[in-house]
PDB file of C-alpha atoms and ligand atoms in Angstrom:
ATOM      1  CA  MET A   1       3.888 -23.846  24.324  1.00 96.00           C
ATOM      2  CA  ARG A   2       1.962 -22.363  21.339  1.00 98.00           C
ATOM      3  CA  ILE A   3       2.047 -18.519  21.119  1.00 99.00           C
ATOM      4  CA  ASP A   4       0.128 -16.333  18.672  1.00 98.00           C
ATOM      5  CA  LEU A   5       0.859 -12.657  19.151  1.00 99.00           C
ATOM      6  CA  HIS A   6      -1.332 -10.901  16.401  1.00 98.00           C
ATOM      7  CA  THR A   7      -5.190 -11.358  16.262  1.00 98.00           C
ATOM      8  CA  HIS A   8      -8.121  -9.199  15.457  1.00 98.00           C
ATOM      9  CA  SER A   9     -11.615  -9.380  16.912  1.00 98.00           C
ATOM     10  CA  SER A  10     -14.704  -7.600  15.996  1.00 98.00           C
ATOM     11  CA  VAL A  11     -13.587  -4.653  18.046  1.00 98.00           C
ATOM     12  CA  SER A  12     -11.724  -3.795  14.851  1.00 98.00           C
ATOM     13  CA  ASP A  13     -11.916  -5.852  11.513  1.00 98.00           C
ATOM     14  CA  GLY A  14     -12.067  -9.398  12.814  1.00 97.00           C
ATOM     15  CA  THR A  15     -15.281 -11.320  12.674  1.00 96.00           C
ATOM     16  CA  ASP A  16     -15.151 -12.979  16.076  1.00 98.00           C
ATOM     17  CA  THR A  17     -16.103 -11.129  19.311  1.00 98.00           C
ATOM     18  CA  PRO A  18     -13.305 -11.071  21.702  1.00 98.00           C
ATOM     19  CA  GLY A  19     -14.979 -14.222  23.621  1.00 98.00           C
ATOM     20  CA  GLU A  20     -15.245 -15.973  20.375  1.00 98.00           C
ATOM     21  CA  LEU A  21     -11.643 -15.311  19.569  1.00 98.00           C
ATOM     22  CA  VAL A  22     -10.526 -16.714  22.918  1.00 98.00           C
ATOM     23  CA  ARG A  23     -12.605 -19.772  22.684  1.00 98.00           C
ATOM     24  CA  ALA A  24     -11.120 -20.377  19.056  1.00 98.00           C
ATOM     25  CA  ALA A  25      -7.626 -19.848  20.525  1.00 98.00           C
ATOM     26  CA  ALA A  26      -8.240 -22.396  23.334  1.00 98.00           C
ATOM     27  CA  ALA A  27      -9.753 -24.875  20.810  1.00 97.00           C
ATOM     28  CA  ALA A  28      -6.524 -24.393  18.679  1.00 97.00           C
ATOM     29  CA  GLY A  29      -4.521 -25.314  21.752  1.00 98.00           C
ATOM     30  CA  LEU A  30      -2.918 -22.124  22.131  1.00 98.00           C
ATOM     31  CA  ASP A  31      -1.136 -21.283  25.412  1.00 98.00           C
ATOM     32  CA  VAL A  32      -0.822 -17.487  24.778  1.00 99.00           C
ATOM     33  CA  VAL A  33      -2.888 -15.335  22.489  1.00 99.00           C
ATOM     34  CA  ALA A  34      -2.244 -11.461  22.073  1.00 99.00           C
ATOM     35  CA  LEU A  35      -5.463  -9.495  21.121  1.00 99.00           C
ATOM     36  CA  THR A  36      -4.108  -6.860  18.817  1.00 99.00           C
ATOM     37  CA  ASP A  37      -7.109  -4.796  17.393  1.00 98.00           C
ATOM     38  CA  HIS A  38      -6.523  -1.896  15.121  1.00 98.00           C
ATOM     39  CA  ASP A  39      -5.885   1.272  17.160  1.00 98.00           C
ATOM     40  CA  THR A  40      -7.800   0.042  20.238  1.00 98.00           C
ATOM     41  CA  LEU A  41      -7.449  -2.026  23.229  1.00 98.00           C
ATOM     42  CA  ALA A  42     -11.177  -1.952  24.058  1.00 98.00           C
ATOM     43  CA  GLY A  43     -11.599  -5.843  23.608  1.00 98.00           C
ATOM     44  CA  VAL A  44      -8.859  -6.786  25.952  1.00 98.00           C
ATOM     45  CA  GLU A  45     -11.007  -6.887  29.037  1.00 98.00           C
ATOM     46  CA  ALA A  46     -13.722  -9.063  27.543  1.00 98.00           C
ATOM     47  CA  ALA A  47     -11.176 -11.434  26.119  1.00 98.00           C
ATOM     48  CA  ARG A  48      -9.449 -11.763  29.534  1.00 98.00           C
ATOM     49  CA  ALA A  49     -12.715 -12.512  31.219  1.00 98.00           C
ATOM     50  CA  ALA A  50     -13.660 -15.261  28.466  1.00 98.00           C
ATOM     51  CA  ALA A  51     -10.138 -16.798  29.127  1.00 98.00           C
ATOM     52  CA  GLU A  52     -10.802 -17.429  32.801  1.00 98.00           C
ATOM     53  CA  PRO A  53     -12.093 -21.042  32.170  1.00 97.00           C
ATOM     54  CA  TYR A  54      -8.979 -21.927  30.275  1.00 97.00           C
ATOM     55  CA  VAL A  55      -5.156 -22.185  30.825  1.00 96.00           C
ATOM     56  CA  LEU A  56      -4.762 -19.578  28.296  1.00 98.00           C
ATOM     57  CA  GLU A  57      -2.799 -16.149  28.833  1.00 98.00           C
ATOM     58  CA  VAL A  58      -4.377 -13.348  26.911  1.00 98.00           C
ATOM     59  CA  VAL A  59      -1.803 -10.659  26.155  1.00 98.00           C
ATOM     60  CA  PRO A  60      -3.068  -6.996  25.891  1.00 98.00           C
ATOM     61  CA  GLY A  61      -2.104  -5.633  22.660  1.00 98.00           C
ATOM     62  CA  VAL A  62      -2.879  -2.985  19.876  1.00 99.00           C
ATOM     63  CA  GLU A  63      -1.699  -2.713  16.115  1.00 99.00           C
ATOM     64  CA  VAL A  64      -0.920   1.039  15.780  1.00 99.00           C
ATOM     65  CA  SER A  65      -1.555   2.330  12.271  1.00 98.00           C
ATOM     66  CA  CYS A  66       1.454   4.267  11.163  1.00 98.00           C
ATOM     67  CA  VAL A  67       2.873   6.440   8.295  1.00 98.00           C
ATOM     68  CA  VAL A  68       6.284   7.293   7.256  1.00 97.00           C
ATOM     69  CA  ASP A  69       7.063   9.014   3.940  1.00 94.00           C
ATOM     70  CA  GLY A  70       3.561   8.479   2.875  1.00 93.00           C
ATOM     71  CA  ILE A  71       3.991   4.610   3.358  1.00 95.00           C
ATOM     72  CA  SER A  72       1.376   2.981   5.661  1.00 95.00           C
ATOM     73  CA  LEU A  73       2.875   0.413   8.067  1.00 97.00           C
ATOM     74  CA  HIS A  74       1.581  -1.293  11.417  1.00 98.00           C
ATOM     75  CA  LEU A  75       3.352  -1.628  14.710  1.00 98.00           C
ATOM     76  CA  LEU A  76       2.215  -3.970  17.351  1.00 99.00           C
ATOM     77  CA  GLY A  77       2.198  -2.712  20.942  1.00 98.00           C
ATOM     78  CA  TYR A  78       2.202  -5.295  23.793  1.00 98.00           C
ATOM     79  CA  TRP A  79       1.249  -4.655  27.410  1.00 98.00           C
ATOM     80  CA  PRO A  80       0.805  -0.956  27.149  1.00 98.00           C
ATOM     81  CA  ASP A  81      -1.367   0.613  29.877  1.00 98.00           C
ATOM     82  CA  PRO A  82      -4.607   1.624  27.771  1.00 97.00           C
ATOM     83  CA  ALA A  83      -5.285   4.660  30.054  1.00 98.00           C
ATOM     84  CA  HIS A  84      -1.643   6.224  29.238  1.00 98.00           C
ATOM     85  CA  PRO A  85      -3.004   9.741  28.053  1.00 98.00           C
ATOM     86  CA  GLY A  86      -0.400  10.106  25.366  1.00 98.00           C
ATOM     87  CA  LEU A  87      -1.102   6.696  23.899  1.00 98.00           C
ATOM     88  CA  ALA A  88      -4.707   6.917  24.394  1.00 98.00           C
ATOM     89  CA  ALA A  89      -4.992  10.446  22.571  1.00 98.00           C
ATOM     90  CA  GLU A  90      -2.900   9.100  19.528  1.00 98.00           C
ATOM     91  CA  LEU A  91      -4.977   6.089  19.085  1.00 98.00           C
ATOM     92  CA  ALA A  92      -8.068   8.086  19.433  1.00 98.00           C
ATOM     93  CA  LEU A  93      -6.823  10.284  16.485  1.00 98.00           C
ATOM     94  CA  ASN A  94      -6.304   7.268  14.345  1.00 98.00           C
ATOM     95  CA  ARG A  95      -9.526   5.649  15.036  1.00 98.00           C
ATOM     96  CA  ASP A  96     -11.557   8.962  14.791  1.00 98.00           C
ATOM     97  CA  ASP A  97     -10.036   9.895  11.480  1.00 98.00           C
ATOM     98  CA  ARG A  98     -10.829   6.452  10.014  1.00 98.00           C
ATOM     99  CA  VAL A  99     -14.546   7.396   9.875  1.00 98.00           C
ATOM    100  CA  PRO A 100     -14.422  10.399   7.534  1.00 98.00           C
ATOM    101  CA  ARG A 101     -11.771   8.316   5.515  1.00 98.00           C
ATOM    102  CA  ALA A 102     -14.174   5.295   5.128  1.00 98.00           C
ATOM    103  CA  GLN A 103     -17.072   7.656   4.316  1.00 98.00           C
ATOM    104  CA  GLU A 104     -14.949   9.207   1.507  1.00 98.00           C
ATOM    105  CA  ILE A 105     -14.037   5.817   0.104  1.00 98.00           C
ATOM    106  CA  VAL A 106     -18.008   5.007   0.289  1.00 98.00           C
ATOM    107  CA  ARG A 107     -18.562   8.227  -1.402  1.00 98.00           C
ATOM    108  CA  ARG A 108     -16.113   7.456  -4.277  1.00 98.00           C
ATOM    109  CA  LEU A 109     -17.465   4.030  -4.672  1.00 98.00           C
ATOM    110  CA  ALA A 110     -21.020   5.391  -4.962  1.00 98.00           C
ATOM    111  CA  ALA A 111     -19.917   7.998  -7.493  1.00 98.00           C
ATOM    112  CA  ALA A 112     -18.603   5.331  -9.679  1.00 98.00           C
ATOM    113  CA  GLY A 113     -21.892   3.585  -9.642  1.00 97.00           C
ATOM    114  CA  HIS A 114     -21.552   1.065  -6.971  1.00 97.00           C
ATOM    115  CA  PRO A 115     -24.754   0.700  -4.889  1.00 94.00           C
ATOM    116  CA  ILE A 116     -23.286   1.342  -1.389  1.00 98.00           C
ATOM    117  CA  THR A 117     -24.266   3.858   1.215  1.00 98.00           C
ATOM    118  CA  TRP A 118     -22.546   4.627   4.591  1.00 98.00           C
ATOM    119  CA  ASP A 119     -25.550   3.107   6.425  1.00 98.00           C
ATOM    120  CA  ASP A 120     -25.114  -0.176   4.673  1.00 98.00           C
ATOM    121  CA  VAL A 121     -21.547  -0.035   6.002  1.00 98.00           C
ATOM    122  CA  LEU A 122     -22.456   0.845   9.446  1.00 98.00           C
ATOM    123  CA  ARG A 123     -24.391  -2.435   9.721  1.00 97.00           C
ATOM    124  CA  HIS A 124     -21.122  -4.341   9.458  1.00 97.00           C
ATOM    125  CA  VAL A 125     -19.383  -2.395  12.255  1.00 98.00           C
ATOM    126  CA  ALA A 126     -19.813  -3.445  15.845  1.00 96.00           C
ATOM    127  CA  ASP A 127     -20.590  -0.664  18.252  1.00 95.00           C
ATOM    128  CA  GLY A 128     -17.565   1.302  19.145  1.00 94.00           C
ATOM    129  CA  ALA A 129     -15.285  -0.743  16.766  1.00 98.00           C
ATOM    130  CA  THR A 130     -12.399   0.678  14.820  1.00 98.00           C
ATOM    131  CA  VAL A 131     -13.694   1.067  11.313  1.00 98.00           C
ATOM    132  CA  GLY A 132     -11.563  -0.158   8.483  1.00 98.00           C
ATOM    133  CA  ARG A 133     -11.707  -1.131   4.785  1.00 98.00           C
ATOM    134  CA  PRO A 134     -12.768  -4.730   5.511  1.00 98.00           C
ATOM    135  CA  HIS A 135     -16.070  -3.502   6.789  1.00 98.00           C
ATOM    136  CA  VAL A 136     -16.430  -1.609   3.352  1.00 98.00           C
ATOM    137  CA  ALA A 137     -15.422  -4.924   1.865  1.00 98.00           C
ATOM    138  CA  ASP A 138     -18.027  -6.919   3.742  1.00 97.00           C
ATOM    139  CA  THR A 139     -20.677  -4.486   2.627  1.00 98.00           C
ATOM    140  CA  LEU A 140     -19.643  -4.807  -0.828  1.00 98.00           C
ATOM    141  CA  VAL A 141     -19.934  -8.622  -0.459  1.00 97.00           C
ATOM    142  CA  ASP A 142     -23.428  -8.182   1.017  1.00 97.00           C
ATOM    143  CA  LEU A 143     -24.318  -5.999  -1.806  1.00 97.00           C
ATOM    144  CA  GLY A 144     -23.340  -8.693  -4.301  1.00 97.00           C
ATOM    145  CA  VAL A 145     -20.601  -6.371  -5.788  1.00 97.00           C
ATOM    146  CA  VAL A 146     -17.736  -8.732  -5.061  1.00 97.00           C
ATOM    147  CA  PRO A 147     -17.740 -12.508  -3.966  1.00 96.00           C
ATOM    148  CA  ASP A 148     -15.444 -12.018  -0.737  1.00 95.00           C
ATOM    149  CA  ARG A 149     -13.171  -9.843   1.234  1.00 95.00           C
ATOM    150  CA  ASP A 150     -10.164 -10.791  -0.740  1.00 94.00           C
ATOM    151  CA  THR A 151     -11.687  -9.894  -3.999  1.00 96.00           C
ATOM    152  CA  ALA A 152     -12.741  -6.523  -2.636  1.00 97.00           C
ATOM    153  CA  PHE A 153      -9.159  -5.770  -1.713  1.00 96.00           C
ATOM    154  CA  ALA A 154      -7.759  -7.098  -5.021  1.00 96.00           C
ATOM    155  CA  THR A 155     -10.164  -5.050  -7.101  1.00 97.00           C
ATOM    156  CA  LEU A 156     -11.596  -1.954  -5.583  1.00 98.00           C
ATOM    157  CA  LEU A 157      -9.862  -1.395  -2.001  1.00 97.00           C
ATOM    158  CA  HIS A 158      -6.259  -1.871  -2.375  1.00 95.00           C
ATOM    159  CA  ASN A 159      -3.690   0.786  -1.621  1.00 92.00           C
ATOM    160  CA  GLU A 160      -3.273   1.869  -5.357  1.00 92.00           C
ATOM    161  CA  SER A 161      -7.054   2.050  -6.143  1.00 96.00           C
ATOM    162  CA  PRO A 162      -8.630   5.363  -7.124  1.00 97.00           C
ATOM    163  CA  PHE A 163     -11.212   4.689  -4.303  1.00 98.00           C
ATOM    164  CA  TYR A 164      -8.255   4.553  -1.759  1.00 97.00           C
ATOM    165  CA  VAL A 165      -8.148   7.277   0.910  1.00 97.00           C
ATOM    166  CA  THR A 166      -5.573   7.834   3.665  1.00 96.00           C
ATOM    167  CA  HIS A 167      -6.253   8.559   7.278  1.00 97.00           C
ATOM    168  CA  HIS A 168      -4.315  10.071  10.058  1.00 98.00           C
ATOM    169  CA  ALA A 169      -1.730   7.580  11.303  1.00 98.00           C
ATOM    170  CA  THR A 170       1.011   7.976  13.869  1.00 98.00           C
ATOM    171  CA  ASP A 171       4.817   8.524  13.172  1.00 98.00           C
ATOM    172  CA  PRO A 172       6.365   5.018  13.804  1.00 98.00           C
ATOM    173  CA  ALA A 173       9.163   6.307  16.038  1.00 98.00           C
ATOM    174  CA  GLU A 174       6.515   8.162  18.084  1.00 98.00           C
ATOM    175  CA  ALA A 175       4.401   5.092  18.338  1.00 98.00           C
ATOM    176  CA  VAL A 176       7.494   3.100  19.743  1.00 98.00           C
ATOM    177  CA  ARG A 177       7.925   5.876  22.354  1.00 98.00           C
ATOM    178  CA  LEU A 178       4.372   6.084  23.422  1.00 98.00           C
ATOM    179  CA  VAL A 179       4.143   2.340  23.812  1.00 98.00           C
ATOM    180  CA  ALA A 180       7.183   2.227  25.828  1.00 98.00           C
ATOM    181  CA  ALA A 181       5.880   5.325  27.936  1.00 97.00           C
ATOM    182  CA  ALA A 182       2.755   3.300  28.527  1.00 98.00           C
ATOM    183  CA  GLY A 183       4.806   0.274  29.832  1.00 98.00           C
ATOM    184  CA  GLY A 184       4.757  -1.904  26.687  1.00 98.00           C
ATOM    185  CA  ALA A 185       7.146  -3.044  23.972  1.00 98.00           C
ATOM    186  CA  THR A 186       6.759  -2.795  20.080  1.00 98.00           C
ATOM    187  CA  VAL A 187       7.152  -5.236  17.324  1.00 98.00           C
ATOM    188  CA  PHE A 188       7.087  -4.145  13.378  1.00 98.00           C
ATOM    189  CA  ALA A 189       4.057  -6.094  12.129  1.00 98.00           C
ATOM    190  CA  HIS A 190       4.282  -7.964   8.711  1.00 98.00           C
ATOM    191  CA  PRO A 191       7.226  -5.671   7.452  1.00 98.00           C
ATOM    192  CA  GLY A 192       7.436  -7.789   4.139  1.00 97.00           C
ATOM    193  CA  ALA A 193       3.797  -7.854   3.294  1.00 96.00           C
ATOM    194  CA  GLY A 194       4.271  -6.584  -0.043  1.00 87.00           C
ATOM    195  CA  ARG A 195       0.879  -7.744  -1.565  1.00 82.00           C
ATOM    196  CA  ARG A 196      -0.758  -4.853   0.530  1.00 79.00           C
ATOM    197  CA  GLY A 197       1.085  -1.869  -0.916  1.00 84.00           C
ATOM    198  CA  ARG A 198       4.802  -0.311  -0.842  1.00 91.00           C
ATOM    199  CA  LEU A 199       7.177  -1.423   1.846  1.00 95.00           C
ATOM    200  CA  VAL A 200       9.373   0.848   3.924  1.00 96.00           C
ATOM    201  CA  ASP A 201      13.096   0.597   3.340  1.00 97.00           C
ATOM    202  CA  ASP A 202      15.234  -1.246   5.862  1.00 98.00           C
ATOM    203  CA  ASP A 203      16.600   2.016   7.112  1.00 98.00           C
ATOM    204  CA  VAL A 204      13.405   2.830   8.625  1.00 98.00           C
ATOM    205  CA  VAL A 205      13.751  -0.438  10.607  1.00 98.00           C
ATOM    206  CA  VAL A 206      17.034   0.708  11.657  1.00 98.00           C
ATOM    207  CA  ARG A 207      15.862   3.953  12.714  1.00 98.00           C
ATOM    208  CA  LEU A 208      12.918   2.422  14.707  1.00 98.00           C
ATOM    209  CA  ALA A 209      15.467  -0.019  16.347  1.00 98.00           C
ATOM    210  CA  ALA A 210      17.314   3.042  17.541  1.00 98.00           C
ATOM    211  CA  ALA A 211      14.103   4.464  18.886  1.00 98.00           C
ATOM    212  CA  GLY A 212      13.454   1.291  20.949  1.00 97.00           C
ATOM    213  CA  LEU A 213      11.632  -1.115  18.707  1.00 98.00           C
ATOM    214  CA  ALA A 214      11.913  -4.675  20.295  1.00 98.00           C
ATOM    215  CA  GLY A 215      11.208  -7.079  17.172  1.00 98.00           C
ATOM    216  CA  LEU A 216      10.234  -7.865  13.758  1.00 98.00           C
ATOM    217  CA  GLU A 217       7.353 -10.099  13.051  1.00 98.00           C
ATOM    218  CA  VAL A 218       9.086 -12.538  10.800  1.00 98.00           C
ATOM    219  CA  ASP A 219       6.537 -15.514  10.358  1.00 98.00           C
ATOM    220  CA  HIS A 220       3.329 -14.017   8.983  1.00 98.00           C
ATOM    221  CA  PRO A 221       0.945 -15.617   6.522  1.00 97.00           C
ATOM    222  CA  ASP A 222       1.623 -12.816   4.100  1.00 96.00           C
ATOM    223  CA  HIS A 223       5.494 -13.353   4.203  1.00 98.00           C
ATOM    224  CA  ASP A 224       7.129 -15.639   1.595  1.00 97.00           C
ATOM    225  CA  GLU A 225      10.273 -17.529   2.452  1.00 97.00           C
ATOM    226  CA  VAL A 226      12.530 -14.643   0.831  1.00 97.00           C
ATOM    227  CA  ALA A 227      10.798 -12.012   2.951  1.00 97.00           C
ATOM    228  CA  ARG A 228      11.192 -14.222   6.199  1.00 98.00           C
ATOM    229  CA  ALA A 229      14.872 -14.908   5.668  1.00 98.00           C
ATOM    230  CA  HIS A 230      15.531 -11.203   4.640  1.00 98.00           C
ATOM    231  CA  TYR A 231      13.811  -9.958   8.099  1.00 98.00           C
ATOM    232  CA  ARG A 232      15.503 -12.827  10.086  1.00 98.00           C
ATOM    233  CA  VAL A 233      19.035 -11.396   8.908  1.00 98.00           C
ATOM    234  CA  LEU A 234      18.017  -7.662   9.590  1.00 98.00           C
ATOM    235  CA  ALA A 235      16.788  -8.590  13.057  1.00 98.00           C
ATOM    236  CA  ALA A 236      19.788 -10.424  13.861  1.00 98.00           C
ATOM    237  CA  GLU A 237      22.071  -7.402  12.634  1.00 98.00           C
ATOM    238  CA  LEU A 238      20.005  -5.156  14.593  1.00 98.00           C
ATOM    239  CA  GLY A 239      19.673  -7.141  17.822  1.00 98.00           C
ATOM    240  CA  LEU A 240      15.846  -7.373  17.480  1.00 98.00           C
ATOM    241  CA  LEU A 241      13.522 -10.311  18.541  1.00 98.00           C
ATOM    242  CA  THR A 242      11.648 -12.247  15.812  1.00 98.00           C
ATOM    243  CA  THR A 243       8.109 -13.229  16.360  1.00 99.00           C
ATOM    244  CA  GLY A 244       5.642 -15.330  14.525  1.00 98.00           C
ATOM    245  CA  SER A 245       1.797 -14.667  14.301  1.00 98.00           C
ATOM    246  CA  SER A 246      -1.231 -15.571  12.394  1.00 98.00           C
ATOM    247  CA  ASP A 247      -2.916 -12.123  12.073  1.00 98.00           C
ATOM    248  CA  TYR A 248      -6.185 -13.936  12.381  1.00 98.00           C
ATOM    249  CA  HIS A 249      -9.393 -12.169  11.495  1.00 97.00           C
ATOM    250  CA  GLY A 250     -11.915 -14.717  11.832  1.00 97.00           C
ATOM    251  CA  THR A 251     -13.602 -15.508   8.594  1.00 91.00           C
ATOM    252  CA  GLY A 252     -12.238 -12.454   7.185  1.00 79.00           C
ATOM    253  CA  LYS A 253      -9.012 -13.966   6.146  1.00 81.00           C
ATOM    254  CA  LEU A 254      -7.862 -17.484   5.257  1.00 85.00           C
ATOM    255  CA  GLN A 255      -5.486 -18.186   8.023  1.00 90.00           C
ATOM    256  CA  GLY A 256      -6.572 -19.963  11.153  1.00 96.00           C
ATOM    257  CA  ILE A 257      -5.721 -18.868  14.593  1.00 98.00           C
ATOM    258  CA  GLY A 258      -2.231 -20.145  15.530  1.00 98.00           C
ATOM    259  CA  ALA A 259      -1.349 -20.545  11.814  1.00 98.00           C
ATOM    260  CA  CYS A 260       2.191 -18.941  12.716  1.00 98.00           C
ATOM    261  CA  THR A 261       3.645 -18.784  16.160  1.00 98.00           C
ATOM    262  CA  THR A 262       6.308 -17.354  18.288  1.00 98.00           C
ATOM    263  CA  ALA A 263       8.998 -19.176  20.321  1.00 98.00           C
ATOM    264  CA  PRO A 264       8.529 -19.211  24.215  1.00 98.00           C
ATOM    265  CA  GLU A 265      11.955 -17.815  24.773  1.00 98.00           C
ATOM    266  CA  VAL A 266      11.172 -14.827  22.316  1.00 98.00           C
ATOM    267  CA  PHE A 267       7.955 -14.301  24.252  1.00 98.00           C
ATOM    268  CA  GLU A 268       9.579 -14.210  27.516  1.00 98.00           C
ATOM    269  CA  ALA A 269      12.352 -11.756  26.182  1.00 98.00           C
ATOM    270  CA  LEU A 270       9.342  -9.461  24.822  1.00 98.00           C
ATOM    271  CA  ARG A 271       7.810  -9.588  28.143  1.00 98.00           C
ATOM    272  CA  ASP A 272      11.110  -8.466  29.671  1.00 98.00           C
ATOM    273  CA  ARG A 273      11.365  -5.604  27.307  1.00 97.00           C
ATOM    274  CA  ALA A 274       8.009  -4.236  28.222  1.00 97.00           C
ATOM    275  CA  ALA A 275       8.842  -4.492  31.951  1.00 94.00           C
ATOM    276  CA  ARG A 276      12.215  -2.756  31.321  1.00 88.00           C
ATOM    277  CA  GLY A 277      10.480   0.041  29.237  1.00 73.00           C
ATOM    278  CA  SER A 278      12.365   1.666  26.324  1.00 48.00           C
ATOM    279  CA  ALA A 279      15.894   1.614  28.095  1.00 46.00           C
ATOM    280  CA  ALA A 280      17.271  -0.484  25.431  1.00 44.00           C
TER     281      ALA A 280
HETATM  282  P1  LIG B 301      -7.389  -0.226   6.848  1.00 77.94           P
HETATM  283  O1  LIG B 301      -6.904  -0.415   8.251  1.00 77.94           O
HETATM  284  O2  LIG B 301      -8.696   0.312   6.819  1.00 77.94           O
HETATM  285  O3  LIG B 301      -6.420   0.577   6.009  1.00 77.94           O
HETATM  286  O4  LIG B 301      -7.599  -1.644   6.158  1.00 77.94           O
HETATM  287  C1  LIG B 301      -6.281  -2.544   6.239  1.00 77.94           C
HETATM  288  C2  LIG B 301      -6.903  -3.896   6.745  1.00 77.94           C
HETATM  289  O5  LIG B 301      -7.474  -4.501   5.743  1.00 77.94           O
HETATM  290  C3  LIG B 301      -5.607  -4.776   7.206  1.00 77.94           C
HETATM  291  O6  LIG B 301      -5.472  -4.663   8.599  1.00 77.94           O
HETATM  292  C4  LIG B 301      -6.202  -6.171   6.824  1.00 77.94           C
HETATM  293  O7  LIG B 301      -6.890  -6.641   7.966  1.00 77.94           O
HETATM  294  C5  LIG B 301      -7.230  -6.014   5.815  1.00 77.94           C
HETATM  295  N1  LIG B 301      -6.757  -6.623   4.449  1.00 77.94           N
HETATM  296  C6  LIG B 301      -5.759  -6.017   3.886  1.00 77.94           C
HETATM  297  N2  LIG B 301      -5.611  -6.746   2.563  1.00 77.94           N
HETATM  298  C7  LIG B 301      -6.822  -7.582   2.770  1.00 77.94           C
HETATM  299  C8  LIG B 301      -7.027  -8.771   1.674  1.00 77.94           C
HETATM  300  N3  LIG B 301      -6.408  -8.943   0.524  1.00 77.94           N
HETATM  301  N4  LIG B 301      -8.133  -9.616   2.088  1.00 77.94           N
HETATM  302  C9  LIG B 301      -8.677  -9.250   3.319  1.00 77.94           C
HETATM  303  N5  LIG B 301      -8.271  -8.427   4.297  1.00 77.94           N
HETATM  304  C10 LIG B 301      -7.381  -7.549   3.923  1.00 77.94           C
HETATM  305 FE1  LIG B 302      -6.975  -5.952  10.017  1.00 77.94          FE
HETATM  306 FE1  LIG B 303      -1.541  -5.307  10.094  1.00 77.94          FE
HETATM  307 ZN1  LIG B 304      -3.124  -7.247  12.084  1.00 77.94          ZN
END
């Protein structure tokens, strides 16, 4: 069994459509793939339809943008009902506020002399997709300002950059409760991905575990061996599951789909947690 529980389609900042992503998952020999676009579950139906010819389970998921003490973090919600009013409203807040935020990033880039407009960026965002910095990055590549997404993030778009702007994001304990109320289970995405910006302290993980967090994403392309070992120990101490996933973004990142995977027994335990709700 090969299980990848973290992927992005063009419904957020990945470059594959949900259908293309599912075909890539099947071609990579995956048995289970979770579609976890940023702040939306809008691609899940198309992904499931595309999976019909294959023996491939598509798990409905979402990567919820969160913030605590001014530090941004991501929580993966699995199997939530996308129609749950509380969760749907909160995801909409995150999505909607990403638009003026991306516009402000563009305004600052333009003010600094980079030849970029909001219309340029819109050409890189699929209809109805969650807007993110990767779309600004793709636009900068297109305009010849930088050679690739990675360079855009390393030079102009990183979290400490003068062009960086925050957006509304969910309190993580609230995200855990909302996903549980919507019938899902939550995993802390790439808790040790320090290259992206500041990391939250372990006591935040302790608090989220108490709020009903089900697991930590331990095996992730942005985690070195030290981070993996650290979060494996923390998960054991707190009774949390440990997942592994690629965080595939199509051609937007180097890692292929299935680059990291989750053990079948962990996947089944996660499914049980979603079925049981937050009564941990
Ligand atoms: P945003 O959600 O708009 O704040 O943008 C964050 C997203 O940018 C993450 O979800 C990643 O997909 C992407 N990202 C962060 N760092 C990099 C990088 N170095 N190269 C490519 N994509 C990145
Ligand atoms: Fe992303
Ligand atoms: Fe993430
Ligand atoms: Zn992700």
